[in-house]
Each structure stands twice: as structure tokens, then as C-alpha cells.
PDB file of N, CA, C and O in Angstrom:
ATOM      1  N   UNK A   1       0.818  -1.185   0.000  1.00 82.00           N
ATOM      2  CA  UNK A   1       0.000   0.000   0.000  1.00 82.00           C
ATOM      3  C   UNK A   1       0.871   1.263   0.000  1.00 82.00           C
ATOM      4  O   UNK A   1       0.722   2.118  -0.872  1.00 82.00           O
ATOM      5  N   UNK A   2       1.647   1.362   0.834  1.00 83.00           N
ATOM      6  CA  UNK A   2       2.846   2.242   0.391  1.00 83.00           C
ATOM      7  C   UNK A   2       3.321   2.668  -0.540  1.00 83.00           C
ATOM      8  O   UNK A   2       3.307   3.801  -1.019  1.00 83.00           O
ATOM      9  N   UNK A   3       3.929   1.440  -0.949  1.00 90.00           N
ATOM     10  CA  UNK A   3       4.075   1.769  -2.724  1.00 90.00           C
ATOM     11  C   UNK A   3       3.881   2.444  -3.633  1.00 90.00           C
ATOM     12  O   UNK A   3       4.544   3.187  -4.357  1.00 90.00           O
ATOM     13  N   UNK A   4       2.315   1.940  -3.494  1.00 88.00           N
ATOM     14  CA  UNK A   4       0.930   2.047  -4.475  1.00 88.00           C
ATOM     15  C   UNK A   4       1.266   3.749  -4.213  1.00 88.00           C
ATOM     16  O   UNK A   4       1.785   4.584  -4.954  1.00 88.00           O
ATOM     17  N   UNK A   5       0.840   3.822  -3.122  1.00 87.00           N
ATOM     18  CA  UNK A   5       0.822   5.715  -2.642  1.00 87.00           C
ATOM     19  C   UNK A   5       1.848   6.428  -3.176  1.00 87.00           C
ATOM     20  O   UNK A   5       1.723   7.560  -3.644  1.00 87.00           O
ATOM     21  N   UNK A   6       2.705   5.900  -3.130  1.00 87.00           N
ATOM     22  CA  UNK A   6       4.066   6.824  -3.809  1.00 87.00           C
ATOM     23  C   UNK A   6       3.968   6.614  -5.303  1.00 87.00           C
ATOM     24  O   UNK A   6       3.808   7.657  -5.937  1.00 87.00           O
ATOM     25  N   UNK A   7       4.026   5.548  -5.971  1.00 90.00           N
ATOM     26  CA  UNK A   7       3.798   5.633  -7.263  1.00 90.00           C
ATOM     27  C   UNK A   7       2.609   6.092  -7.593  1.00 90.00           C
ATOM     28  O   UNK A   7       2.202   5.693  -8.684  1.00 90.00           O
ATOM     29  N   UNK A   8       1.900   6.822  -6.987  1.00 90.00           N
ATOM     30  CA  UNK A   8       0.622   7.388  -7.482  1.00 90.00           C
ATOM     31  C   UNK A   8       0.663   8.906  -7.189  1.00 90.00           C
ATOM     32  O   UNK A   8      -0.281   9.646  -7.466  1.00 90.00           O
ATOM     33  N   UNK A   9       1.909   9.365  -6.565  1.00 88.00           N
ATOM     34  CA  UNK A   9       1.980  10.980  -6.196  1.00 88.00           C
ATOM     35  C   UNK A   9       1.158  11.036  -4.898  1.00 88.00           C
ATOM     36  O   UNK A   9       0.405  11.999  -4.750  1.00 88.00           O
ATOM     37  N   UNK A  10       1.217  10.294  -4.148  1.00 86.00           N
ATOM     38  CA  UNK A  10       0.436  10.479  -2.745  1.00 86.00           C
ATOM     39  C   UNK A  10       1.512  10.265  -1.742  1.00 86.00           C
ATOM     40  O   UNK A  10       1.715   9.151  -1.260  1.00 86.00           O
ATOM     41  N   UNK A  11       2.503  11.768  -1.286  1.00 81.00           N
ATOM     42  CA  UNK A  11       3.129  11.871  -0.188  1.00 81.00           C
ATOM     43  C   UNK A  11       2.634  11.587   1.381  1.00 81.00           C
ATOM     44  O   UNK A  11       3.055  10.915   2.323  1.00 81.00           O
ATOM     45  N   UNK A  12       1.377  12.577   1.107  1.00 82.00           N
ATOM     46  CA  UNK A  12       0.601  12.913   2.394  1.00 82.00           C
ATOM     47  C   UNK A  12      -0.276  11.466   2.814  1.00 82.00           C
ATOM     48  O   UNK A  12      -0.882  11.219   3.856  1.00 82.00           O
ATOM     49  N   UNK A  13      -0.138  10.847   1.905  1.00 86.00           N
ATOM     50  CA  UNK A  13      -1.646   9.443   2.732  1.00 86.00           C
ATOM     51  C   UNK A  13      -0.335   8.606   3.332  1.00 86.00           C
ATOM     52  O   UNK A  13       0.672   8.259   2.715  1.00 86.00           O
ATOM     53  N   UNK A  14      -0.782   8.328   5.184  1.00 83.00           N
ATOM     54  CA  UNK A  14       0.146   6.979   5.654  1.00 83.00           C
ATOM     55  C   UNK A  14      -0.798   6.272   6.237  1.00 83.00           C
ATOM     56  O   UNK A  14      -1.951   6.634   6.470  1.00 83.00           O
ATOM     57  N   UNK A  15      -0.346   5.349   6.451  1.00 85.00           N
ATOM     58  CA  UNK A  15      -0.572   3.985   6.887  1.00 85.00           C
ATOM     59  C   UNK A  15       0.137   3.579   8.125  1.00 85.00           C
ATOM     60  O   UNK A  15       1.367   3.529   8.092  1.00 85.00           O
ATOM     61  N   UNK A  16      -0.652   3.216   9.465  1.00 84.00           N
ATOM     62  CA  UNK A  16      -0.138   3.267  10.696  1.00 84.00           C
ATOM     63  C   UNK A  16      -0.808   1.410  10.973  1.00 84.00           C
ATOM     64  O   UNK A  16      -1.749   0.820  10.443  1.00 84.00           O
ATOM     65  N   UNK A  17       0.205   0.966  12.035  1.00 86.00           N
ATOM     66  CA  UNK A  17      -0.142  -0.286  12.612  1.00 86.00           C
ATOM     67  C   UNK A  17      -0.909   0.009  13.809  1.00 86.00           C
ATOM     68  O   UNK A  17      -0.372   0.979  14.344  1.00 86.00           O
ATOM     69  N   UNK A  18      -2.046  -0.428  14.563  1.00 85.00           N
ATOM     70  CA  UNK A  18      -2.207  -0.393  15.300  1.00 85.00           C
ATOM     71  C   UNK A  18      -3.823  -0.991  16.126  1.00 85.00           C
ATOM     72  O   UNK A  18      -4.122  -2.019  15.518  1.00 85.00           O
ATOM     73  N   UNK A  19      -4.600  -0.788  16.929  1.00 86.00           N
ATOM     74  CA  UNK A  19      -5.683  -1.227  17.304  1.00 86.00           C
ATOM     75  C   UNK A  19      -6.501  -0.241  16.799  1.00 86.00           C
ATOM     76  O   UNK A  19      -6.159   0.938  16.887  1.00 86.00           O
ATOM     77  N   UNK A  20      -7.615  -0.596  16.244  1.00 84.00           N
ATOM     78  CA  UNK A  20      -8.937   0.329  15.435  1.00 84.00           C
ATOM     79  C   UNK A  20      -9.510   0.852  16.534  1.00 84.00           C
ATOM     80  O   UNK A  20      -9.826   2.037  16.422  1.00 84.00           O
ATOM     81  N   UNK A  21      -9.801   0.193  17.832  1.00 90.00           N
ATOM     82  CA  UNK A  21     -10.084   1.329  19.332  1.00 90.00           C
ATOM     83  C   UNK A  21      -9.231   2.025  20.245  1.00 90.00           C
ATOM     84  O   UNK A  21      -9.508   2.396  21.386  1.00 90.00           O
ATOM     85  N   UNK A  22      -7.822   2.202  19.411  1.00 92.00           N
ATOM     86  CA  UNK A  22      -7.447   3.099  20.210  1.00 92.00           C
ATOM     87  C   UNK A  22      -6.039   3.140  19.019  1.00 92.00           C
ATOM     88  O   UNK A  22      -5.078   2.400  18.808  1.00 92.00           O
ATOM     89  N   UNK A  23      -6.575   4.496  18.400  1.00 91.00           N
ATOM     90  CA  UNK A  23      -5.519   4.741  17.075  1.00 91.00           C
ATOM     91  C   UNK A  23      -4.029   5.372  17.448  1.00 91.00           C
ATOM     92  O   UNK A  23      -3.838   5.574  18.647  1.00 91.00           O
ATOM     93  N   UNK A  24      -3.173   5.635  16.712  1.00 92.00           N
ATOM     94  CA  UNK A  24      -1.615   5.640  17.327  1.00 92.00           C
ATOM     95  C   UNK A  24      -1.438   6.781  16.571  1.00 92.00           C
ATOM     96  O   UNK A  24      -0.402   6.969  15.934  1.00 92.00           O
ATOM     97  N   UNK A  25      -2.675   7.827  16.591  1.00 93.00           N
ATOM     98  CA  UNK A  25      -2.088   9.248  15.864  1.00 93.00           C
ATOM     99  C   UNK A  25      -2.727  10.196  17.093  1.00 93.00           C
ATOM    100  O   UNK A  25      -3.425   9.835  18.040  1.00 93.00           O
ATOM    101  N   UNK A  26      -2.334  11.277  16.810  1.00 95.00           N
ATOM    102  CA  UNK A  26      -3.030  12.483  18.090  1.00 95.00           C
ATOM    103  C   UNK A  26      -4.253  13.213  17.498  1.00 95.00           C
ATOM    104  O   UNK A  26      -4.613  13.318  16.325  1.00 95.00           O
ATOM    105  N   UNK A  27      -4.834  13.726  18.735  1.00 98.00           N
ATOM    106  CA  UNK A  27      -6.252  14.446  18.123  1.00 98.00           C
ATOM    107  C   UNK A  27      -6.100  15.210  16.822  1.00 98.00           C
ATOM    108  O   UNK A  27      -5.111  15.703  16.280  1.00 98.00           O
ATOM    109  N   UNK A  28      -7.027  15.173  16.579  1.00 97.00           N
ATOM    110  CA  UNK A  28      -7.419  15.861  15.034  1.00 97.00           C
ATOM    111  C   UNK A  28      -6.244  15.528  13.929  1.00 97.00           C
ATOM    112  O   UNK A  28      -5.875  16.215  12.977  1.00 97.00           O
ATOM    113  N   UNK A  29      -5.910  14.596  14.254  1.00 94.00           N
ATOM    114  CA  UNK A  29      -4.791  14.157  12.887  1.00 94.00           C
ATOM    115  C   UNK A  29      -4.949  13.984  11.875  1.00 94.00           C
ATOM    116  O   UNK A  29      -4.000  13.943  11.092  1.00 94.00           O
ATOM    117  N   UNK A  30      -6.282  13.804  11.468  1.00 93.00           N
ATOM    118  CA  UNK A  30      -6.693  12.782   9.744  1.00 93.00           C
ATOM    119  C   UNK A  30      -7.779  13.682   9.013  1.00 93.00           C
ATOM    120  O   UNK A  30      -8.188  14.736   9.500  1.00 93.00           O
ATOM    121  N   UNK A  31      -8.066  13.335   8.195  1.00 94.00           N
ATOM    122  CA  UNK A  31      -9.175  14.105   7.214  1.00 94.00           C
ATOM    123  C   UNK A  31      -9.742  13.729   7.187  1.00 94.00           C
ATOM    124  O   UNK A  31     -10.890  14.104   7.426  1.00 94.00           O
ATOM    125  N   UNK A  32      -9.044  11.735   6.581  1.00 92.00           N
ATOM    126  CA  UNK A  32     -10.152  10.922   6.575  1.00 92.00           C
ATOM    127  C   UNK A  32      -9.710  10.026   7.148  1.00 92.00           C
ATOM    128  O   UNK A  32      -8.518  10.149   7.427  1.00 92.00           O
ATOM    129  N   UNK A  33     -10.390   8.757   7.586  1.00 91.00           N
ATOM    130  CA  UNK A  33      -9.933   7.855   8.195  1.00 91.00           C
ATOM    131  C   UNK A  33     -11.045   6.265   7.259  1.00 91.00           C
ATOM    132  O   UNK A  33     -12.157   5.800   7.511  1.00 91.00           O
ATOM    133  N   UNK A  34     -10.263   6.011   6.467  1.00 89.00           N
ATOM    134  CA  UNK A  34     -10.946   4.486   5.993  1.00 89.00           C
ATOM    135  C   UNK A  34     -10.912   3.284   6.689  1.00 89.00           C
ATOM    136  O   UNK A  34     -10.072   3.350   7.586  1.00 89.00           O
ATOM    137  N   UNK A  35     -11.512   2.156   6.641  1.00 88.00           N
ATOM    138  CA  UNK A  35     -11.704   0.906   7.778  1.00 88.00           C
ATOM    139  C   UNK A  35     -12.422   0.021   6.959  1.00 88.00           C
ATOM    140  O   UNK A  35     -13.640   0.190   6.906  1.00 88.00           O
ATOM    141  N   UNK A  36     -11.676  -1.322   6.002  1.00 88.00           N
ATOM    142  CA  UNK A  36     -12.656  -1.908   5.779  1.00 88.00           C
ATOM    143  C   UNK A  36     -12.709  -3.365   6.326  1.00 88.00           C
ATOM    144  O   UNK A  36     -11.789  -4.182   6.357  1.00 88.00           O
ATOM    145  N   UNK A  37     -14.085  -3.514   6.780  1.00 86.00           N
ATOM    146  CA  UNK A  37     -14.010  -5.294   7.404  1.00 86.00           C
ATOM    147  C   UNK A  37     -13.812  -4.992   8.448  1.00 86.00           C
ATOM    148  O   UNK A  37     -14.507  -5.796   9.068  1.00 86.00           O
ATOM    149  N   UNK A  38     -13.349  -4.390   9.147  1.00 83.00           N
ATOM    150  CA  UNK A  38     -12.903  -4.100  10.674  1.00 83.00           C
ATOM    151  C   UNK A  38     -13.673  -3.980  11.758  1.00 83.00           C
ATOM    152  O   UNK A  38     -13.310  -4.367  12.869  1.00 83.00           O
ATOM    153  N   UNK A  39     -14.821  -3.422  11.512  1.00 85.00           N
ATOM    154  CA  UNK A  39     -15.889  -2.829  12.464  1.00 85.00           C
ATOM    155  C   UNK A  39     -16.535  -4.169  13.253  1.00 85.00           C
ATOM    156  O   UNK A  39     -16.828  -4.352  14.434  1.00 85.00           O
ATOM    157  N   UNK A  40     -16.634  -5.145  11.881  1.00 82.00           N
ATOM    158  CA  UNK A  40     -17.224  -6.036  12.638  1.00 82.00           C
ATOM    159  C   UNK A  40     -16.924  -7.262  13.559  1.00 82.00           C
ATOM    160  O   UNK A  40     -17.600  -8.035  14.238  1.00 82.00           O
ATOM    161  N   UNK A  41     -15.286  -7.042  13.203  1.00 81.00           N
ATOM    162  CA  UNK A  41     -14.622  -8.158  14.437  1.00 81.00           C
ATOM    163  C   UNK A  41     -14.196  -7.269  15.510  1.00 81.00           C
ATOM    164  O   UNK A  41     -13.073  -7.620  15.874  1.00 81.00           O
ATOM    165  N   UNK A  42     -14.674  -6.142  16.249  1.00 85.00           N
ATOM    166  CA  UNK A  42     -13.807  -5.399  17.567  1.00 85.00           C
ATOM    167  C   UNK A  42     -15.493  -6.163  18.366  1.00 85.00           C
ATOM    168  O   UNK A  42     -16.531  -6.694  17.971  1.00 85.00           O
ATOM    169  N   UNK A  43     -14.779  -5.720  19.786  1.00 84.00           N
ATOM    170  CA  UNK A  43     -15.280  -6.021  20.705  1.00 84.00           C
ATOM    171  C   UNK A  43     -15.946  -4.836  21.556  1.00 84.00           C
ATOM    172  O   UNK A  43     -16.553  -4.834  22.626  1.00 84.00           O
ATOM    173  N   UNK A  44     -15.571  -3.783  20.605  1.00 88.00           N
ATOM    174  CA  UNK A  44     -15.805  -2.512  21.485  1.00 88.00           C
ATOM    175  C   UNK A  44     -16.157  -1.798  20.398  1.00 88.00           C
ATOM    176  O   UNK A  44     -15.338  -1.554  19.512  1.00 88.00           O
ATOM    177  N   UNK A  45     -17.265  -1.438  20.357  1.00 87.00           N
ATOM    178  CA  UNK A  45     -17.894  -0.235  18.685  1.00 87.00           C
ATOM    179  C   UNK A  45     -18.101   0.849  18.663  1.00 87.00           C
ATOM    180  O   UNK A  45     -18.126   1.720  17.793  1.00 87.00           O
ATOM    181  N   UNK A  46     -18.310   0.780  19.993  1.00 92.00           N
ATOM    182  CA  UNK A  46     -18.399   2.224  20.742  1.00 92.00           C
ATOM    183  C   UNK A  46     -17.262   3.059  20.997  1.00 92.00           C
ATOM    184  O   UNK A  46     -17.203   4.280  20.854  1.00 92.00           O
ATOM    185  N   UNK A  47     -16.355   2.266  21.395  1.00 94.00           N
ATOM    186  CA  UNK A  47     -14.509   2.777  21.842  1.00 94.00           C
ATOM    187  C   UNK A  47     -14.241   2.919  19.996  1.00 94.00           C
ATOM    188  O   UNK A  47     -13.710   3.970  19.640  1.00 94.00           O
ATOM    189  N   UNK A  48     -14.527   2.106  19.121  1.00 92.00           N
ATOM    190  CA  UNK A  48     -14.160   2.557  17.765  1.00 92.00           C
ATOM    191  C   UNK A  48     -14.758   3.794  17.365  1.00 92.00           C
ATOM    192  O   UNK A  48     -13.956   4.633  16.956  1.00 92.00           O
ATOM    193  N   UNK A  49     -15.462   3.983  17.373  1.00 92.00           N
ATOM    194  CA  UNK A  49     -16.321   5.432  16.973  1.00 92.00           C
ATOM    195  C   UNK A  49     -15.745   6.123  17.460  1.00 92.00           C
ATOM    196  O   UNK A  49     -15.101   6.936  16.798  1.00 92.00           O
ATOM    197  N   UNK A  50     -15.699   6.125  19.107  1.00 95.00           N
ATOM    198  CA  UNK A  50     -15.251   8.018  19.869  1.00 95.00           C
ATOM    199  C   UNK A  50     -13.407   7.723  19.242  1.00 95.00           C
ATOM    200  O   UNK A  50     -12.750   8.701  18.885  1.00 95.00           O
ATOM    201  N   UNK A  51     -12.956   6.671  19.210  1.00 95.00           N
ATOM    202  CA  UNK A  51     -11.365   6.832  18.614  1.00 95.00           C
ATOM    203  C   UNK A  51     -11.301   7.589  17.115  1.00 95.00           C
ATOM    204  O   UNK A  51     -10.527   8.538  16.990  1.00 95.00           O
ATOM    205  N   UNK A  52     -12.146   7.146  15.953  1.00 93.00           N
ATOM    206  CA  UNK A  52     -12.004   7.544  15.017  1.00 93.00           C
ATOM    207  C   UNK A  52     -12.505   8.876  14.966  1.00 93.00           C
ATOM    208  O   UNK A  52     -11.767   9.692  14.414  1.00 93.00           O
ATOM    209  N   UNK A  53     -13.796   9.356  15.499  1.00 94.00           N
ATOM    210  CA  UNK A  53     -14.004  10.719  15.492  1.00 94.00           C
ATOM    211  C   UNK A  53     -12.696  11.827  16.446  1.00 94.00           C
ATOM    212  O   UNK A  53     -12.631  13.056  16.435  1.00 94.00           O
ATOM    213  N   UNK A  54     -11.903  10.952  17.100  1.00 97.00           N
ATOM    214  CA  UNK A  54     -11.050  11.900  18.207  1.00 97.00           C
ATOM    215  C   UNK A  54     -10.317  12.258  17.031  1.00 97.00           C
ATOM    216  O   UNK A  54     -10.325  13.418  16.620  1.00 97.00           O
ATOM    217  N   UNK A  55      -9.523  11.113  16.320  1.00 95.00           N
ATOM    218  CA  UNK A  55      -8.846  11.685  15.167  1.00 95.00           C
ATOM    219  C   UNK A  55      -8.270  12.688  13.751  1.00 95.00           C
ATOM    220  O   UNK A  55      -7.303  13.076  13.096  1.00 95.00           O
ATOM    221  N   UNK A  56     -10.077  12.715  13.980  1.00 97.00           N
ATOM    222  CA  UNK A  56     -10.697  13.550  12.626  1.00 97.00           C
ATOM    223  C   UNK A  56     -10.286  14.873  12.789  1.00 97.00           C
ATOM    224  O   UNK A  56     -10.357  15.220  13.968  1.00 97.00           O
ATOM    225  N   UNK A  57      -9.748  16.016  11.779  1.00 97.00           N
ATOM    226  CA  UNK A  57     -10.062  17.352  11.936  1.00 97.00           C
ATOM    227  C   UNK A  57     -11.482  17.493  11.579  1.00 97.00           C
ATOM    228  O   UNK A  57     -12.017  16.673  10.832  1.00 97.00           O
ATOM    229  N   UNK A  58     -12.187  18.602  12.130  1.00 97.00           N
ATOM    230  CA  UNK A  58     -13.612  19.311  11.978  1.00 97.00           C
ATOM    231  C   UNK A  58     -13.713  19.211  10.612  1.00 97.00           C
ATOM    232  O   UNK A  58     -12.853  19.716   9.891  1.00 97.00           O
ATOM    233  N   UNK A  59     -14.779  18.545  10.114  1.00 96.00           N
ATOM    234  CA  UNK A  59     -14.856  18.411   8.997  1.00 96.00           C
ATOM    235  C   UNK A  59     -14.622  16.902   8.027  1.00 96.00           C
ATOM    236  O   UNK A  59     -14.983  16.400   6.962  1.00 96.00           O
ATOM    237  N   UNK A  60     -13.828  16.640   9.129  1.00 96.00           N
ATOM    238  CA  UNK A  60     -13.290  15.126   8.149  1.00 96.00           C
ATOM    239  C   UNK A  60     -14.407  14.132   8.662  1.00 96.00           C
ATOM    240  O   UNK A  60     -15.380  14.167   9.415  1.00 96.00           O
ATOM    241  N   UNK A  61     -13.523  12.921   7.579  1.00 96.00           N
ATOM    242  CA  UNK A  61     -14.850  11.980   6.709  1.00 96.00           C
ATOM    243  C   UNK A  61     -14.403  10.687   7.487  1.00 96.00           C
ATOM    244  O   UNK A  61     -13.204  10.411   7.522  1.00 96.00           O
ATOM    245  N   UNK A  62     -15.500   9.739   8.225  1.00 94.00           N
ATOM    246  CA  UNK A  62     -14.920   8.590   8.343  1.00 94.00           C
ATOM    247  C   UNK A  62     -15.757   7.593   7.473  1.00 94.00           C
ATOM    248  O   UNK A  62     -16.970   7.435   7.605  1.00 94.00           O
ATOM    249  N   UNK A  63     -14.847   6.841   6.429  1.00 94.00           N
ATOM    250  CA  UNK A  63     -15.390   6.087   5.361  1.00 94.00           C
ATOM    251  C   UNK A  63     -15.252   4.647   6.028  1.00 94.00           C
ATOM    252  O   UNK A  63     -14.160   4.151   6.308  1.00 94.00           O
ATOM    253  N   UNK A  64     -16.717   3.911   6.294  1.00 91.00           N
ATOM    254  CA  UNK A  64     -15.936   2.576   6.100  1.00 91.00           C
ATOM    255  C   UNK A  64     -16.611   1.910   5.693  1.00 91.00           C
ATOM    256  O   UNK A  64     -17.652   2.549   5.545  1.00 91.00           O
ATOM    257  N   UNK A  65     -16.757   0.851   5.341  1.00 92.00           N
ATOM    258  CA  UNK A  65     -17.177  -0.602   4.443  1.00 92.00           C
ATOM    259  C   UNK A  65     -17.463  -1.872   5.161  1.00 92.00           C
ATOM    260  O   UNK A  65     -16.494  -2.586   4.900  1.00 92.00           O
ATOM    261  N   UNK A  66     -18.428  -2.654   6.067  1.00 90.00           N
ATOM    262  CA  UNK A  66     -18.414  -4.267   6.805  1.00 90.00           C
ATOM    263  C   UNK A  66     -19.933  -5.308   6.520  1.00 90.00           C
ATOM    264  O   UNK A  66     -21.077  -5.072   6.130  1.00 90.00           O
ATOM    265  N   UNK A  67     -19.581  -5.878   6.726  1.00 84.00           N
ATOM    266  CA  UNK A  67     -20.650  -6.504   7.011  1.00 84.00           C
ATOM    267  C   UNK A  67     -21.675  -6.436   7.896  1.00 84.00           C
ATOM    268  O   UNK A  67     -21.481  -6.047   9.048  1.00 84.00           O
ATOM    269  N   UNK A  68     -22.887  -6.810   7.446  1.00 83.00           N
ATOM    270  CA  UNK A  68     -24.150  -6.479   7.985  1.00 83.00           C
ATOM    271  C   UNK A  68     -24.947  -7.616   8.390  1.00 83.00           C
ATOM    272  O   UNK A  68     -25.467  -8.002   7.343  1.00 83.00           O
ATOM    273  N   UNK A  69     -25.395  -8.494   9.500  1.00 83.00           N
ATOM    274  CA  UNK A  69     -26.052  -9.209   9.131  1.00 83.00           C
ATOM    275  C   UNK A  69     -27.572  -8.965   9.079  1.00 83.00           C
ATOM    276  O   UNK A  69     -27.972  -8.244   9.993  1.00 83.00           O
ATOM    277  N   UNK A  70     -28.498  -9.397   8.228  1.00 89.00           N
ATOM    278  CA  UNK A  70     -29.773  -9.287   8.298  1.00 89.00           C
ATOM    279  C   UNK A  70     -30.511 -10.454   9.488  1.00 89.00           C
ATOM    280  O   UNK A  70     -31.507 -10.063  10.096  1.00 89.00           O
ATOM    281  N   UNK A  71     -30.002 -11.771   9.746  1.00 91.00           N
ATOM    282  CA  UNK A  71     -30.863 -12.658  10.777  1.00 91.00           C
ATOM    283  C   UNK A  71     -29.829 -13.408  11.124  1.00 91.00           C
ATOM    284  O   UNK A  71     -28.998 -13.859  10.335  1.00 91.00           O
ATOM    285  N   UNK A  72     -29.846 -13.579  12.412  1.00 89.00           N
ATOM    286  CA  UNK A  72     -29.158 -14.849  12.931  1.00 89.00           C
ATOM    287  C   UNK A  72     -28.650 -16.031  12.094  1.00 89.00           C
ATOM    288  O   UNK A  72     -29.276 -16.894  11.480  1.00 89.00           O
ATOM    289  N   UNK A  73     -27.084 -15.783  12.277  1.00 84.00           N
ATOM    290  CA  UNK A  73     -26.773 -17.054  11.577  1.00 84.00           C
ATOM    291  C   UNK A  73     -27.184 -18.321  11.986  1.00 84.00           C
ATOM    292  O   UNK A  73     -27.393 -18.348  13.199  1.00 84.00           O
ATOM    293  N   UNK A  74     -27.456 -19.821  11.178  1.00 88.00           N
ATOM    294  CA  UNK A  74     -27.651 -20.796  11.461  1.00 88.00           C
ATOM    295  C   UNK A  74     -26.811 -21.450  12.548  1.00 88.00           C
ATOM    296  O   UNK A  74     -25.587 -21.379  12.432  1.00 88.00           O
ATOM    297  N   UNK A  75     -27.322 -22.057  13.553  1.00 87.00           N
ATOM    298  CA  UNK A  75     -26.162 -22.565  14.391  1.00 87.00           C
ATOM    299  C   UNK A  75     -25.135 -23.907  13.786  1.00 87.00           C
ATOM    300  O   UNK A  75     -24.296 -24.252  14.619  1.00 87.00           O
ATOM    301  N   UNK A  76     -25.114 -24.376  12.994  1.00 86.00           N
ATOM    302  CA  UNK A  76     -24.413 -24.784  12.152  1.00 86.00           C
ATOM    303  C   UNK A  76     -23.258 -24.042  11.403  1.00 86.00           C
ATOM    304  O   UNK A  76     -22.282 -24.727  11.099  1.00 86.00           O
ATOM    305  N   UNK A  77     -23.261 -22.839  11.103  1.00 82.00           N
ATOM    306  CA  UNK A  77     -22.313 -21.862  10.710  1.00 82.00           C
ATOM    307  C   UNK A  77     -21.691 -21.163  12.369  1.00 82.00           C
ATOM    308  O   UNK A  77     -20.967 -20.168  12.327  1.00 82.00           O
ATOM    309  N   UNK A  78     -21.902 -21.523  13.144  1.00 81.00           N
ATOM    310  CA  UNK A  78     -21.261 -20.894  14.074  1.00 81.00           C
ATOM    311  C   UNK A  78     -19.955 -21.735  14.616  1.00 81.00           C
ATOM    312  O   UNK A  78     -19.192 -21.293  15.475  1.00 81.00           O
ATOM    313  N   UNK A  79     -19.857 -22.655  14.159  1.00 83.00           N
ATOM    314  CA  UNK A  79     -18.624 -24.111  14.727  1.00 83.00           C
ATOM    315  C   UNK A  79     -17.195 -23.480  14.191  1.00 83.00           C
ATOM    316  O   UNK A  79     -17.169 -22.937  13.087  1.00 83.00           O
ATOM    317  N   UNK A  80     -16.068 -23.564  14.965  1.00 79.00           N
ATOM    318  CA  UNK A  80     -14.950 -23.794  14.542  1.00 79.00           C
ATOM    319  C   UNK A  80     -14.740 -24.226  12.930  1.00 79.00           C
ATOM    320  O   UNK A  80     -14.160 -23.582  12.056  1.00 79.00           O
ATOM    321  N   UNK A  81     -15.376 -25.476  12.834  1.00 83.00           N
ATOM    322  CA  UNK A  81     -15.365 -26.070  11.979  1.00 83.00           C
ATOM    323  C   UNK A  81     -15.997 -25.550  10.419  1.00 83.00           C
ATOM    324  O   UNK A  81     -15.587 -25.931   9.322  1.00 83.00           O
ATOM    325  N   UNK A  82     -17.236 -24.460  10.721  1.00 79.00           N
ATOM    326  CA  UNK A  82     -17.752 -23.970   9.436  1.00 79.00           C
ATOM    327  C   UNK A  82     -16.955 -22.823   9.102  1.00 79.00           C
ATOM    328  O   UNK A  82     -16.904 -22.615   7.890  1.00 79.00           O
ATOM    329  N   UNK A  83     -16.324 -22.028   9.816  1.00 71.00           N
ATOM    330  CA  UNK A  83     -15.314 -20.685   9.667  1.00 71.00           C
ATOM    331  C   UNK A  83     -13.935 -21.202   8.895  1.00 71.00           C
ATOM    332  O   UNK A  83     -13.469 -20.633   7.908  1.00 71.00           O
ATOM    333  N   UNK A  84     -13.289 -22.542   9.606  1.00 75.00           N
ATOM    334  CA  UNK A  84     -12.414 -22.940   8.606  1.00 75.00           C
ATOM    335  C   UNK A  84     -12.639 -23.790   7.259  1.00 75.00           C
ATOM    336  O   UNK A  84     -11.654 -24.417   6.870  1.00 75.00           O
ATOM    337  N   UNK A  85     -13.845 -23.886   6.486  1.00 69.00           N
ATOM    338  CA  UNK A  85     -14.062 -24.527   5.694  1.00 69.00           C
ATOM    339  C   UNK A  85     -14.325 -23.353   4.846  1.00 69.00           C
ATOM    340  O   UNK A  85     -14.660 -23.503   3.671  1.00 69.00           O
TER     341      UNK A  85
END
């Protein structure tokens, strides 16, 4: 992803390691903040939200992208066993 950013003329976009509820930049750091898939494996959604909005300058965008479920999965899809298949 790095890369990609530099060979595309994108100095300013980085890419940080860290936990999605508790981000490793200081207040108002970002413009935007993207997240995809993420939302729906934390344990805390609430601690994700007030982290990503702490981040934001006034004005900025938080984009993200997850899954939704509409009904209870089958208890058959819930096994060890159906996640690794």
C-alpha cells in the first residue's frame, strides 16, 4: 500500500499499525480515516467510533465498508469447523 501511494503521487496518505479502538495518531490528525471489514470483528464499537471521530479534523470523513447481518446465523455456521471450511 505504500508503494501504491508513492507511485501514485500520494506523499501525504500513511498507513499506521495499530488497534482500530485506540488509534496511534493524536487528536485531530486525519481528514479521513478508511476501515474496511474491521468494524465487525472489535469487541468494542463504541470505543471505535469516539477513537475515530477523536482523530478527525472538523470536517473530516470517516469512510468505512463491513458486514451487515440481516438474521441470525444458522447454528451450524457458528462451529470452529464452518469458519475454517
Amino acid at each position: 500500500a505504500r508503494d501504491f501511494s508513492k507511485s501514485r503521487g500520494a506523499p501525504h496518505v500513511s498507513f499506521r499499525l495499530g488497534e482500530i479502538a485506540y488509534l496511534p495518531v493524536a487528536d485531530q490528525f486525519a481528514d479521513v480515516l478508511i476501515s474496511n471489514g474491521v468494524l465487525c470483528l472489535t469487541l468494542s464499537p463504541r470505543q471505535v467510533y469516539s477513537d475515530a471521530f477523536r482523530i478527525l479534523r472538523p470536517g473530516g470523513r470517516f469512510v468505512f465498508a463491513d458486514m451487515v447481518l440481516k438474521k441470525a446465523l444458522p447454528s451450524e455456521l457458528l462451529t470452529a469447523q464452518a469458519f475454517a471450511s
